[in-house]
Every structure is written in C-alpha cells, then in structure tokens.
mmCIF file of N, CA and C in Angstrom:
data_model
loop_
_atom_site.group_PDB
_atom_site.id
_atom_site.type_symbol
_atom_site.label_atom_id
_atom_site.label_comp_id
_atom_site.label_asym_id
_atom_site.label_seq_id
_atom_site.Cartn_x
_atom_site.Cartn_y
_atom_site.Cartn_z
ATOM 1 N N UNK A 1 98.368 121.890 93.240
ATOM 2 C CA UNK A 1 99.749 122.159 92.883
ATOM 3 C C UNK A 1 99.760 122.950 91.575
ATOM 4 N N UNK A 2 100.630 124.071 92.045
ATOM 5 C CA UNK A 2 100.960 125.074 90.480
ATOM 6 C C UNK A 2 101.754 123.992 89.783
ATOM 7 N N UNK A 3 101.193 124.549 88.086
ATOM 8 C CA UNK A 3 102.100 123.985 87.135
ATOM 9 C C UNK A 3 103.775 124.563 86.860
ATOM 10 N N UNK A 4 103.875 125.353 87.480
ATOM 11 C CA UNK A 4 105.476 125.706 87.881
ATOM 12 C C UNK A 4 105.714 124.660 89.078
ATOM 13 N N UNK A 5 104.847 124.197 89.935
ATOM 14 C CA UNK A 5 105.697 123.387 91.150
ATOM 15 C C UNK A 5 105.706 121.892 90.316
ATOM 16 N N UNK A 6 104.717 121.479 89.647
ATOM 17 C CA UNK A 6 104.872 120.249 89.500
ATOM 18 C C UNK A 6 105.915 120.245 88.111
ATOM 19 N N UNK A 7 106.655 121.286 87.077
ATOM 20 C CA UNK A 7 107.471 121.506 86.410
ATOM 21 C C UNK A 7 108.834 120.793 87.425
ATOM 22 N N UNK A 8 108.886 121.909 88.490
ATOM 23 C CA UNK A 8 110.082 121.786 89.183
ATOM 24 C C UNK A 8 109.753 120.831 89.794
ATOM 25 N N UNK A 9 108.859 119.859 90.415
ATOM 26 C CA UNK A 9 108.917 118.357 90.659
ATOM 27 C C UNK A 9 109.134 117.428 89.746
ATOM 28 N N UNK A 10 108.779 117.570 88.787
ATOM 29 C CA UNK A 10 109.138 116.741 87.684
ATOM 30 C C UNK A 10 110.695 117.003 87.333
ATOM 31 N N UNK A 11 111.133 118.265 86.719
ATOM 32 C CA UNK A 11 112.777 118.525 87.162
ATOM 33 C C UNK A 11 113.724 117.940 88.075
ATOM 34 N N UNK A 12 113.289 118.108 89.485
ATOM 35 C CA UNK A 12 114.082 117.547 90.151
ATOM 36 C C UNK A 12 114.111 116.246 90.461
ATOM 37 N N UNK A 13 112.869 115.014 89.994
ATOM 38 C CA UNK A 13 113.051 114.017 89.713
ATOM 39 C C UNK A 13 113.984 113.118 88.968
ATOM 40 N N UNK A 14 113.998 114.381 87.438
ATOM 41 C CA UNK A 14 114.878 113.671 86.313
ATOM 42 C C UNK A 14 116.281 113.981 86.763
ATOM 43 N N UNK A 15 116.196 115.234 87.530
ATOM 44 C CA UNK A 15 118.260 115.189 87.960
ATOM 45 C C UNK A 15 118.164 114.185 88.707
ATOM 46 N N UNK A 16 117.249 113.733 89.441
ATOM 47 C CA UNK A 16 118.025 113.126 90.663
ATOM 48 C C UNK A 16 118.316 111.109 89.958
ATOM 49 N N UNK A 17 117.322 110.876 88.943
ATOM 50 C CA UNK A 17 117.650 109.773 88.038
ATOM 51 C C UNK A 17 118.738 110.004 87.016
ATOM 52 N N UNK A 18 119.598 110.764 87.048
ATOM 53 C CA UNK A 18 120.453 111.322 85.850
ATOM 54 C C UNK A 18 121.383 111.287 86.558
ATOM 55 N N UNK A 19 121.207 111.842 87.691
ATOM 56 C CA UNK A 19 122.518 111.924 88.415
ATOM 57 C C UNK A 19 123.159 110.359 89.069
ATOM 58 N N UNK A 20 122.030 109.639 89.398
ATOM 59 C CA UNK A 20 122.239 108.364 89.558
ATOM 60 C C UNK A 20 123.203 107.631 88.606
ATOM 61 N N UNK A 21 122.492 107.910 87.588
ATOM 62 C CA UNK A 21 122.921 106.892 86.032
ATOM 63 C C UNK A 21 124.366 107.234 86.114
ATOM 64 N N UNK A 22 124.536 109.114 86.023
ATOM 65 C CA UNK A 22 126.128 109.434 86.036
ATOM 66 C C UNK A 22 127.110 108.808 86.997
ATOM 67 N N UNK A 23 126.495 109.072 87.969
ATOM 68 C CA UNK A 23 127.318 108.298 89.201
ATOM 69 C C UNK A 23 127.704 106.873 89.266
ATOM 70 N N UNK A 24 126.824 106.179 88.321
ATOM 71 C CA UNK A 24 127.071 104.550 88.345
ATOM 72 C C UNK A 24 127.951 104.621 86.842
ATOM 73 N N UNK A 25 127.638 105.154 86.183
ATOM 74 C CA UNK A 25 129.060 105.103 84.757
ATOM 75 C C UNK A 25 129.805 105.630 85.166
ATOM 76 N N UNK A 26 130.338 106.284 86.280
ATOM 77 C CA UNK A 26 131.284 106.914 86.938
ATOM 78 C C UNK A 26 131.989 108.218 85.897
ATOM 79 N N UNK A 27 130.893 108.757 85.777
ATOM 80 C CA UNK A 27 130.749 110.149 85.106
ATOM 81 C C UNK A 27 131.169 111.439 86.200
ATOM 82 N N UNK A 28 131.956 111.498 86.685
ATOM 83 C CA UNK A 28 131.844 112.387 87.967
ATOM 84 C C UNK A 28 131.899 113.420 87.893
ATOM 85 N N UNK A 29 132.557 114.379 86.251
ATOM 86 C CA UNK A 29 132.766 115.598 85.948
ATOM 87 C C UNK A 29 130.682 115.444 85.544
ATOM 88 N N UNK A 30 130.470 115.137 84.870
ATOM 89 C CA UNK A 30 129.218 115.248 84.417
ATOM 90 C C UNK A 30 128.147 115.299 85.389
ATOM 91 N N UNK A 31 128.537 114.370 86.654
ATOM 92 C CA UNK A 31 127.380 114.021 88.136
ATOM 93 C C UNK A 31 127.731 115.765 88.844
ATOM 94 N N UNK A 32 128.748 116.262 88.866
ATOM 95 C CA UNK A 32 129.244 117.517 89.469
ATOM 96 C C UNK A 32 128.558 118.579 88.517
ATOM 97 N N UNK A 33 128.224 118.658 87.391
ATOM 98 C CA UNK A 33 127.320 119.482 86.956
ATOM 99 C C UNK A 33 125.936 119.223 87.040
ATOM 100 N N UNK A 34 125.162 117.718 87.230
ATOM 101 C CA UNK A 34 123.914 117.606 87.706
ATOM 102 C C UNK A 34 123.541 118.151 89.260
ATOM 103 N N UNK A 35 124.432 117.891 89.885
ATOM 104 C CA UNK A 35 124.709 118.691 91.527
ATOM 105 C C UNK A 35 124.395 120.175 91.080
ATOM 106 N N UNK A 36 124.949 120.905 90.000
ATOM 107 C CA UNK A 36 125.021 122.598 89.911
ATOM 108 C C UNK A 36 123.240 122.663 89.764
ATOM 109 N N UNK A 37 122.958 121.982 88.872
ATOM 110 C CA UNK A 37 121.668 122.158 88.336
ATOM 111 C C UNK A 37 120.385 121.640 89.403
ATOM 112 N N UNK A 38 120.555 120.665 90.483
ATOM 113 C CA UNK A 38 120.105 120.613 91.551
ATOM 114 C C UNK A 38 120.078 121.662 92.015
ATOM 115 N N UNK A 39 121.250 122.129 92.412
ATOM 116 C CA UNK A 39 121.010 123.413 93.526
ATOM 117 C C UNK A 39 119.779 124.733 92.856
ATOM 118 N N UNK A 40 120.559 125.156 91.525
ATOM 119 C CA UNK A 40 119.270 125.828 90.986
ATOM 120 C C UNK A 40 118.318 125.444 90.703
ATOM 121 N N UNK A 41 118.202 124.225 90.881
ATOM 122 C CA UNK A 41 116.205 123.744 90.692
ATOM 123 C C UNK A 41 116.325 123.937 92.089
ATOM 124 N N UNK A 42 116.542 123.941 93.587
ATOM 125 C CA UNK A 42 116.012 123.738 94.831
ATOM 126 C C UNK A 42 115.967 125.714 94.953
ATOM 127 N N UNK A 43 116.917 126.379 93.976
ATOM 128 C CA UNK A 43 116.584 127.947 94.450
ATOM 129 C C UNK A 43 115.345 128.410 93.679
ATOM 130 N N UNK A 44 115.042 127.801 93.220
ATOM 131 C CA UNK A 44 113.559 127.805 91.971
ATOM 132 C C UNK A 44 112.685 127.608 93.138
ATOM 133 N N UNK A 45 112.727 126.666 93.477
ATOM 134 C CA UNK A 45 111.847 125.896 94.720
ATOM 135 C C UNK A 45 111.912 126.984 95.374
ATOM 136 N N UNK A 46 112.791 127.495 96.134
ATOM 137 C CA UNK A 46 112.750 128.378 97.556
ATOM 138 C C UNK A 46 111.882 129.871 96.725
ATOM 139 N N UNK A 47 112.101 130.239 95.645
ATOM 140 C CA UNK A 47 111.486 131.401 94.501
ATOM 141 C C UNK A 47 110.439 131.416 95.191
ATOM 142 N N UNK A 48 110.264 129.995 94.051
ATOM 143 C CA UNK A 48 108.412 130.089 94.353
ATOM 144 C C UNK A 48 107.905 130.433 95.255
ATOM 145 N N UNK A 49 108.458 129.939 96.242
ATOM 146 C CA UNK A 49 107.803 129.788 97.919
ATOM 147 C C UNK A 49 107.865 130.991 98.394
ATOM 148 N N UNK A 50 108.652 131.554 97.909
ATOM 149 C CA UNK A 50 108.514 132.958 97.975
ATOM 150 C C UNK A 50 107.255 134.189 97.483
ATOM 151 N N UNK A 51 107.168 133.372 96.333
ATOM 152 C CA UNK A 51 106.802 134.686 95.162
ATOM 153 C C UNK A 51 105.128 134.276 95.278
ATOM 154 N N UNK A 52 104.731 133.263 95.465
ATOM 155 C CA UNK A 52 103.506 132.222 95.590
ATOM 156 C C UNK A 52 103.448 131.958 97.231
ATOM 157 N N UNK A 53 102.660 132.766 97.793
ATOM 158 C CA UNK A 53 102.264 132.316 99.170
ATOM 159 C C UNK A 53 101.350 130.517 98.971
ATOM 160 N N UNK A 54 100.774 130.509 98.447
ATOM 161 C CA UNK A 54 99.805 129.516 98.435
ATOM 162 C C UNK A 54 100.413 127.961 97.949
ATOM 163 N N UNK A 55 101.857 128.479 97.383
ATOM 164 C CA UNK A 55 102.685 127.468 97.144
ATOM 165 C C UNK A 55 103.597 127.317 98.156
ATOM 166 N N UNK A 56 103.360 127.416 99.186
ATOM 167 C CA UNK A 56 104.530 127.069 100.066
ATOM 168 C C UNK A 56 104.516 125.868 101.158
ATOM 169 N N UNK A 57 103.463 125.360 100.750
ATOM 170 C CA UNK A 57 102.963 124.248 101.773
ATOM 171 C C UNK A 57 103.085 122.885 100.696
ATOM 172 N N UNK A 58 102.674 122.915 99.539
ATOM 173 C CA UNK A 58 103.463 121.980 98.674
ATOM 174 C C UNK A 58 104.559 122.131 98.703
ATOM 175 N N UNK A 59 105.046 123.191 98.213
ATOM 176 C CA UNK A 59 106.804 123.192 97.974
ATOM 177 C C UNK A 59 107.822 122.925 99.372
ATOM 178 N N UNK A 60 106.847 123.150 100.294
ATOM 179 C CA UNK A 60 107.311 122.487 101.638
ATOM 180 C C UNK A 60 107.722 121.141 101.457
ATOM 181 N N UNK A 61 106.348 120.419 101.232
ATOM 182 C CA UNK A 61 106.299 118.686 101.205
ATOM 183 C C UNK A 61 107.137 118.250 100.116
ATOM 184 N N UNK A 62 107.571 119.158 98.918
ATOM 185 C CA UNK A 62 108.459 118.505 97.695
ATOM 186 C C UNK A 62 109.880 118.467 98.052
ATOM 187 N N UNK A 63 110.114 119.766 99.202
ATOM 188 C CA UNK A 63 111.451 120.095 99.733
ATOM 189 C C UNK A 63 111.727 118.811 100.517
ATOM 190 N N UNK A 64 110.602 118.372 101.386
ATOM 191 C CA UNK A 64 110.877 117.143 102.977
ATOM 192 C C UNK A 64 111.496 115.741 101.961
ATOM 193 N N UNK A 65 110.264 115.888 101.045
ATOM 194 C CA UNK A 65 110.791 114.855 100.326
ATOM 195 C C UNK A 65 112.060 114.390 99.135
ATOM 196 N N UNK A 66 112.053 115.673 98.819
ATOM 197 C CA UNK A 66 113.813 115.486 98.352
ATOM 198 C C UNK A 66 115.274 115.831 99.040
ATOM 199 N N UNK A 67 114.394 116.340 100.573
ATOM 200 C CA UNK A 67 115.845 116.278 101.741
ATOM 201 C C UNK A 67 116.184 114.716 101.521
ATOM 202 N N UNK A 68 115.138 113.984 101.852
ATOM 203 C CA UNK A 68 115.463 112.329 101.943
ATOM 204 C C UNK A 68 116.025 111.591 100.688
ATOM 205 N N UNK A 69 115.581 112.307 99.428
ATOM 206 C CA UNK A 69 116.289 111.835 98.174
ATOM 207 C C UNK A 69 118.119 112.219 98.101
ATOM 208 N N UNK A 70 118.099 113.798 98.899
ATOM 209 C CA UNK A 70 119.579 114.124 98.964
ATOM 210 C C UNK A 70 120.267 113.468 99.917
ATOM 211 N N UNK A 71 119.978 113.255 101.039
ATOM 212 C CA UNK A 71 120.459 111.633 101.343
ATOM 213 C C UNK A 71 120.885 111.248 101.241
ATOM 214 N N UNK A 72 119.933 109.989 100.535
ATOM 215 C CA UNK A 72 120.296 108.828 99.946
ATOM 216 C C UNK A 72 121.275 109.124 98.775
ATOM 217 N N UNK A 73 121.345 110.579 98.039
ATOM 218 C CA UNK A 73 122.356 110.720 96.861
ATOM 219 C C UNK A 73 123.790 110.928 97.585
ATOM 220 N N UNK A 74 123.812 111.713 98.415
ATOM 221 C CA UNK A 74 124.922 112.086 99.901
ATOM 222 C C UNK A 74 125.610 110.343 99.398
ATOM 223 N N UNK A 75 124.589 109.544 100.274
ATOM 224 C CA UNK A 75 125.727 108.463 100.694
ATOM 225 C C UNK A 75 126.049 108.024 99.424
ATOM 226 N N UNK A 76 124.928 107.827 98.638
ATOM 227 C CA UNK A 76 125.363 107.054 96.962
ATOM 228 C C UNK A 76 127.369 107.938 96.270
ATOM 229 N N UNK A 77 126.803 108.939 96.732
ATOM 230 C CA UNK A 77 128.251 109.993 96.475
ATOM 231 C C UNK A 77 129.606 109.706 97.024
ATOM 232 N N UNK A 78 129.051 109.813 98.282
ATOM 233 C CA UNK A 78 130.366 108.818 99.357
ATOM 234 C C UNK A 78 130.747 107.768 99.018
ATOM 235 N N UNK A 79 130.022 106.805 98.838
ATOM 236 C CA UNK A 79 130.683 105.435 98.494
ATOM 237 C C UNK A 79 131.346 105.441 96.962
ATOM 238 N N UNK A 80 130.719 106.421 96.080
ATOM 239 C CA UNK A 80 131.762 106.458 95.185
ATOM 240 C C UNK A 80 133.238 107.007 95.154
ATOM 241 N N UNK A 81 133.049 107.915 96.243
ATOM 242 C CA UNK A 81 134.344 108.956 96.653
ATOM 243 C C UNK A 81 135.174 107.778 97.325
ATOM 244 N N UNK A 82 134.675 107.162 98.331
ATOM 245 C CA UNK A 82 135.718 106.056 98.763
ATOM 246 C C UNK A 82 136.575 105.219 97.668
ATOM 247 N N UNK A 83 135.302 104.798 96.736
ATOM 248 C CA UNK A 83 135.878 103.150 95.676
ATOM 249 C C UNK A 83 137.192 104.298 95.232
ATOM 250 N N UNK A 84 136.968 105.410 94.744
ATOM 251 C CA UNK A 84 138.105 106.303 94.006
ATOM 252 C C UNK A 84 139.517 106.296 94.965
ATOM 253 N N UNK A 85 139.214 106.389 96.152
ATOM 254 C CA UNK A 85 140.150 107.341 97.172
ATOM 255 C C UNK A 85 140.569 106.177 97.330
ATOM 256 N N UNK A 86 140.595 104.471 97.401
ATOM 257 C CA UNK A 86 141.103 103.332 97.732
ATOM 258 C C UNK A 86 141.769 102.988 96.478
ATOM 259 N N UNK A 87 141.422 103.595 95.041
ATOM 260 C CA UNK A 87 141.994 103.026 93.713
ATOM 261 C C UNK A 87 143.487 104.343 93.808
ATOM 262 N N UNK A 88 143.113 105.368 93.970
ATOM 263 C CA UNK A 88 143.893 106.231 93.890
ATOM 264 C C UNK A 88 145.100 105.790 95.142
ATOM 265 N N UNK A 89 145.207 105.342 96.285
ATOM 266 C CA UNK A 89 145.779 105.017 97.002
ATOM 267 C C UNK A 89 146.553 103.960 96.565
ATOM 268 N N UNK A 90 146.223 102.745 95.879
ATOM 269 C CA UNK A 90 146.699 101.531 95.182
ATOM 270 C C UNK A 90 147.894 101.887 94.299
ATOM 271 N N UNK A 91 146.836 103.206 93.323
ATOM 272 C CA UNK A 91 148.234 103.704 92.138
ATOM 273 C C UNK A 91 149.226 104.170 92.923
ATOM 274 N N UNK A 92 149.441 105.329 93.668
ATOM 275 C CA UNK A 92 150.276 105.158 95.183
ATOM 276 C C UNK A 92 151.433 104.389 95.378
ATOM 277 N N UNK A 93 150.571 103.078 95.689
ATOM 278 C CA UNK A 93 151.338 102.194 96.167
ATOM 279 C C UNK A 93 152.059 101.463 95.311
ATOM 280 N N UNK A 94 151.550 101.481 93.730
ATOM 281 C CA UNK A 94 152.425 100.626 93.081
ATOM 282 C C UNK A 94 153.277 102.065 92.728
ATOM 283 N N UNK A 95 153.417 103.181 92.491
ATOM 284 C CA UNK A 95 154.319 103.880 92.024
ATOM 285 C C UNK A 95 155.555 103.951 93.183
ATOM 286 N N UNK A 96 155.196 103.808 93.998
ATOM 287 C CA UNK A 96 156.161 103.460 95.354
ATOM 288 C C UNK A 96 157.232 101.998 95.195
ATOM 289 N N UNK A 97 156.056 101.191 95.046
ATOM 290 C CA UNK A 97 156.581 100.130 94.333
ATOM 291 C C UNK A 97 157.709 99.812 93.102
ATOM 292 N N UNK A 98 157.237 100.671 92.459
ATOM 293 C CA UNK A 98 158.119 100.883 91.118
ATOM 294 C C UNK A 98 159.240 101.374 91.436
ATOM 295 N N UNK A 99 159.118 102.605 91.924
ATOM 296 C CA UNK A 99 160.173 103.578 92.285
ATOM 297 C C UNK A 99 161.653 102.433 92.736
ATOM 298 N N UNK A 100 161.041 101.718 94.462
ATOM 299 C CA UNK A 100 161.977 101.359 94.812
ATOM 300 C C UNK A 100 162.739 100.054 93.954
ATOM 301 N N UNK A 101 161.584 99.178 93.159
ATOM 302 C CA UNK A 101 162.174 98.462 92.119
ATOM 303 C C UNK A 101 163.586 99.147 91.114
ATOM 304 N N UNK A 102 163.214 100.163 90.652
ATOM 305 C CA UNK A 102 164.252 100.669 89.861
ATOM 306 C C UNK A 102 165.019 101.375 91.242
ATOM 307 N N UNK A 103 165.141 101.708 92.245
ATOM 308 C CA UNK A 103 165.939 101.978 92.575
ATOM 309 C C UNK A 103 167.166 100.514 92.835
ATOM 310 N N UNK A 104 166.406 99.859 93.485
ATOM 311 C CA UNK A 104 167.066 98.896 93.638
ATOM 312 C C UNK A 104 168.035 97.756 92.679
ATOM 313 N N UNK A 105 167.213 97.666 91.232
ATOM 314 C CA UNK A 105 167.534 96.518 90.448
ATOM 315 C C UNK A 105 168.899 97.900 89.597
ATOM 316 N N UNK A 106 169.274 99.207 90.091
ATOM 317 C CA UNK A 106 170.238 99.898 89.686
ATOM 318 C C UNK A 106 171.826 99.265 90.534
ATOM 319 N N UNK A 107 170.999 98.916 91.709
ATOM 320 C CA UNK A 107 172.520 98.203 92.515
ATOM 321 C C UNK A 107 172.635 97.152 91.917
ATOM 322 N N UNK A 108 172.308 96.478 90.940
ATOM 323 C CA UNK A 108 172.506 95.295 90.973
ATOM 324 C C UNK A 108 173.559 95.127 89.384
#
C-alpha cells in the first residue's frame, strides 16, 4: 500500500469517527460538512486509482470496505432524520394546539 492510500485510509477512518461523534451530539450542520469532506476523500480515492495503476486493487478493497461503513452511516443518518422529523411533528402539534386554545378561550 502507497503512502497516499494509507493517508486516505487513515482520512477516511477519522471522518467516518467524527462524523459519528457529530451525529450523536446532534451536530447536523457540522455532520453535513463531514459528508462534503467524505465525498472528496472517496474522489481522492477514485484519483489515485486512476493516476496509480498498481493502486487500484487496494483502493478497490478500501472502497468495498467503506461501501459497508457508508451503510451503516446511511442508517445511523436515518434514524437521526426520523428522531428530528417525529420532534418537529410534535412542535406541530402543540402549535395547533395552542392556536385552537387561544382561539377558543377568546369565546369565552
């Protein structure tokens, strides 16, 4: 392994533990810029594989293996998008709530 592939393995390790951490402090503007910086570490990846014939059979196996890390970040992502999309629905419901409160306690 070139020391540019194991750079960008080591790289895309630390986003993908960074992005975790963000995602669990519910950092989501901050997890949406570790996503930007993913993508350009995986076009680094595709570079190489380009520019380095002899690197393309590692950078193969680093790619298989962080399809399965994107994944597991996929669903980790989803389930945060839900907890949001069920809290955001709640505020919703109490502003609905409210609304018809003051509409109502006006007849009275």
């Amino acid at each position: 392994m070139s020391a540019a592939l194991a750079a960008l393995e080591a790289a895309l390790q630390d986003n993908v533990s960074l992005m975790e951490a963000l995602l669990e402090q519910k950092e989501y503007d901050e997890a949406l810029q570790c996503m930007d910086e993913r993508l350009a570490l995986i076009d680094s990846l595709v570079q190489l594989a380009r520019v380095e014939p002899t690197q393309r059979q590692p950078a193969a196996i680093l790619a298989a293996a962080h399809a399965i890390e994107d994944a597991r970040l996929q669903a980790l992502a989803a389930s945060h998008h839900q907890i949001v999309f069920k809290q955001l629905a709640q505020v919703g419901k109490a502003n609905k709530a409210g609304q018809a409160y003051r509409v109502n306690s006006k007849e009275f």
